[in-house]
Amino acid sequence: MGKRIAKKREAKGLDQSELGRLLDITPQAVQQWESGQTSPRGKNLERLVEVLDCTKSYLFGEENDLRPLNRAR
């Protein structure tokens, strides 16, 4: 999951601090997700898929991301 979060974050042109601000969490929490130490859950997971414009299934590795990148979000 961490590599997929990082890939989508980078595709959106965000660094870990910016993503953290958008989700109202610390950059360290984003780093922990991306390194695989922890995983987003609950409202953080819901908000993450909104911000990254992907599905939970994509983040969990259950599907490929076929959505076009929408930078307007």
JSON list of C-alpha atoms in Angstrom, two decimals:
[
{"chain": "A", "resi": 1, "resn": "MET", "atom": "CA", "xyz": [0.00, 0.00, 0.00]},
{"chain": "A", "resi": 2, "resn": "GLY", "atom": "CA", "xyz": [2.78, 2.43, 0.86]},
{"chain": "A", "resi": 3, "resn": "LYS", "atom": "CA", "xyz": [4.28, 2.44, -2.62]},
{"chain": "A", "resi": 4, "resn": "ARG", "atom": "CA", "xyz": [0.87, 3.10, -4.13]},
{"chain": "A", "resi": 5, "resn": "ILE", "atom": "CA", "xyz": [0.24, 6.01, -1.77]},
{"chain": "A", "resi": 6, "resn": "ALA", "atom": "CA", "xyz": [3.63, 7.50, -2.65]},
{"chain": "A", "resi": 7, "resn": "LYS", "atom": "CA", "xyz": [3.04, 7.00, -6.38]},
{"chain": "A", "resi": 8, "resn": "LYS", "atom": "CA", "xyz": [-0.35, 8.75, -6.31]},
{"chain": "A", "resi": 9, "resn": "ARG", "atom": "CA", "xyz": [0.95, 11.52, -4.01]},
{"chain": "A", "resi": 10, "resn": "GLU", "atom": "CA", "xyz": [3.88, 12.23, -6.32]},
{"chain": "A", "resi": 11, "resn": "ALA", "atom": "CA", "xyz": [1.62, 12.13, -9.40]},
{"chain": "A", "resi": 12, "resn": "LYS", "atom": "CA", "xyz": [-0.47, 14.86, -7.74]},
{"chain": "A", "resi": 13, "resn": "GLY", "atom": "CA", "xyz": [2.69, 16.91, -7.20]},
{"chain": "A", "resi": 14, "resn": "LEU", "atom": "CA", "xyz": [2.44, 16.74, -3.40]},
{"chain": "A", "resi": 15, "resn": "ASP", "atom": "CA", "xyz": [5.16, 16.15, -0.85]},
{"chain": "A", "resi": 16, "resn": "GLN", "atom": "CA", "xyz": [4.47, 14.32, 2.40]},
{"chain": "A", "resi": 17, "resn": "SER", "atom": "CA", "xyz": [3.96, 17.58, 4.31]},
{"chain": "A", "resi": 18, "resn": "GLU", "atom": "CA", "xyz": [1.41, 18.86, 1.81]},
{"chain": "A", "resi": 19, "resn": "LEU", "atom": "CA", "xyz": [-0.54, 15.60, 1.87]},
{"chain": "A", "resi": 20, "resn": "GLY", "atom": "CA", "xyz": [-0.46, 15.67, 5.65]},
{"chain": "A", "resi": 21, "resn": "ARG", "atom": "CA", "xyz": [-1.89, 19.19, 5.69]},
{"chain": "A", "resi": 22, "resn": "LEU", "atom": "CA", "xyz": [-4.68, 18.18, 3.30]},
{"chain": "A", "resi": 23, "resn": "LEU", "atom": "CA", "xyz": [-5.57, 15.25, 5.55]},
{"chain": "A", "resi": 24, "resn": "ASP", "atom": "CA", "xyz": [-5.02, 17.13, 8.84]},
{"chain": "A", "resi": 25, "resn": "ILE", "atom": "CA", "xyz": [-2.36, 14.64, 9.95]},
{"chain": "A", "resi": 26, "resn": "THR", "atom": "CA", "xyz": [1.39, 14.88, 10.49]},
{"chain": "A", "resi": 27, "resn": "PRO", "atom": "CA", "xyz": [3.93, 14.37, 7.71]},
{"chain": "A", "resi": 28, "resn": "GLN", "atom": "CA", "xyz": [5.34, 11.60, 9.92]},
{"chain": "A", "resi": 29, "resn": "ALA", "atom": "CA", "xyz": [2.04, 9.71, 9.65]},
{"chain": "A", "resi": 30, "resn": "VAL", "atom": "CA", "xyz": [2.25, 9.93, 5.85]},
{"chain": "A", "resi": 31, "resn": "GLN", "atom": "CA", "xyz": [5.85, 8.71, 5.99]},
{"chain": "A", "resi": 32, "resn": "GLN", "atom": "CA", "xyz": [4.79, 5.76, 8.16]},
{"chain": "A", "resi": 33, "resn": "TRP", "atom": "CA", "xyz": [2.08, 4.82, 5.66]},
{"chain": "A", "resi": 34, "resn": "GLU", "atom": "CA", "xyz": [4.50, 5.01, 2.76]},
{"chain": "A", "resi": 35, "resn": "SER", "atom": "CA", "xyz": [7.15, 2.96, 4.56]},
{"chain": "A", "resi": 36, "resn": "GLY", "atom": "CA", "xyz": [4.61, 0.31, 5.52]},
{"chain": "A", "resi": 37, "resn": "GLN", "atom": "CA", "xyz": [4.94, 0.85, 9.28]},
{"chain": "A", "resi": 38, "resn": "THR", "atom": "CA", "xyz": [1.24, 1.71, 9.57]},
{"chain": "A", "resi": 39, "resn": "SER", "atom": "CA", "xyz": [-1.77, 1.93, 7.27]},
{"chain": "A", "resi": 40, "resn": "PRO", "atom": "CA", "xyz": [-4.48, 4.56, 6.97]},
{"chain": "A", "resi": 41, "resn": "ARG", "atom": "CA", "xyz": [-7.81, 3.57, 8.51]},
{"chain": "A", "resi": 42, "resn": "GLY", "atom": "CA", "xyz": [-11.27, 4.98, 8.96]},
{"chain": "A", "resi": 43, "resn": "LYS", "atom": "CA", "xyz": [-11.76, 8.61, 8.08]},
{"chain": "A", "resi": 44, "resn": "ASN", "atom": "CA", "xyz": [-8.09, 8.99, 7.11]},
{"chain": "A", "resi": 45, "resn": "LEU", "atom": "CA", "xyz": [-8.45, 6.24, 4.51]},
{"chain": "A", "resi": 46, "resn": "GLU", "atom": "CA", "xyz": [-11.70, 7.77, 3.21]},
{"chain": "A", "resi": 47, "resn": "ARG", "atom": "CA", "xyz": [-10.12, 11.22, 2.89]},
{"chain": "A", "resi": 48, "resn": "LEU", "atom": "CA", "xyz": [-6.93, 9.78, 1.37]},
{"chain": "A", "resi": 49, "resn": "VAL", "atom": "CA", "xyz": [-8.77, 8.16, -1.54]},
{"chain": "A", "resi": 50, "resn": "GLU", "atom": "CA", "xyz": [-10.58, 11.46, -2.14]},
{"chain": "A", "resi": 51, "resn": "VAL", "atom": "CA", "xyz": [-7.39, 13.52, -2.15]},
{"chain": "A", "resi": 52, "resn": "LEU", "atom": "CA", "xyz": [-5.42, 11.04, -4.25]},
{"chain": "A", "resi": 53, "resn": "ASP", "atom": "CA", "xyz": [-8.39, 10.42, -6.57]},
{"chain": "A", "resi": 54, "resn": "CYS", "atom": "CA", "xyz": [-8.19, 6.64, -6.38]},
{"chain": "A", "resi": 55, "resn": "THR", "atom": "CA", "xyz": [-10.08, 3.74, -4.86]},
{"chain": "A", "resi": 56, "resn": "LYS", "atom": "CA", "xyz": [-9.45, 1.74, -1.70]},
{"chain": "A", "resi": 57, "resn": "SER", "atom": "CA", "xyz": [-9.08, -1.34, -3.91]},
{"chain": "A", "resi": 58, "resn": "TYR", "atom": "CA", "xyz": [-6.23, 0.36, -5.76]},
{"chain": "A", "resi": 59, "resn": "LEU", "atom": "CA", "xyz": [-4.43, 1.24, -2.52]},
{"chain": "A", "resi": 60, "resn": "PHE", "atom": "CA", "xyz": [-4.85, -2.31, -1.22]},
{"chain": "A", "resi": 61, "resn": "GLY", "atom": "CA", "xyz": [-3.38, -3.69, -4.46]},
{"chain": "A", "resi": 62, "resn": "GLU", "atom": "CA", "xyz": [-6.60, -5.32, -5.57]},
{"chain": "A", "resi": 63, "resn": "GLU", "atom": "CA", "xyz": [-6.84, -3.41, -8.85]},
{"chain": "A", "resi": 64, "resn": "ASN", "atom": "CA", "xyz": [-4.82, -1.25, -11.19]},
{"chain": "A", "resi": 65, "resn": "ASP", "atom": "CA", "xyz": [-5.49, 2.47, -11.31]},
{"chain": "A", "resi": 66, "resn": "LEU", "atom": "CA", "xyz": [-7.20, 3.16, -14.60]},
{"chain": "A", "resi": 67, "resn": "ARG", "atom": "CA", "xyz": [-8.51, 6.62, -13.71]},
{"chain": "A", "resi": 68, "resn": "PRO", "atom": "CA", "xyz": [-7.06, 9.60, -15.55]},
{"chain": "A", "resi": 69, "resn": "LEU", "atom": "CA", "xyz": [-5.10, 11.93, -13.30]},
{"chain": "A", "resi": 70, "resn": "ASN", "atom": "CA", "xyz": [-7.29, 14.84, -12.22]},
{"chain": "A", "resi": 71, "resn": "ARG", "atom": "CA", "xyz": [-5.05, 17.67, -10.99]},
{"chain": "A", "resi": 72, "resn": "ALA", "atom": "CA", "xyz": [-8.00, 20.02, -10.46]},
{"chain": "A", "resi": 73, "resn": "ARG", "atom": "CA", "xyz": [-8.89, 18.35, -7.15]}
]
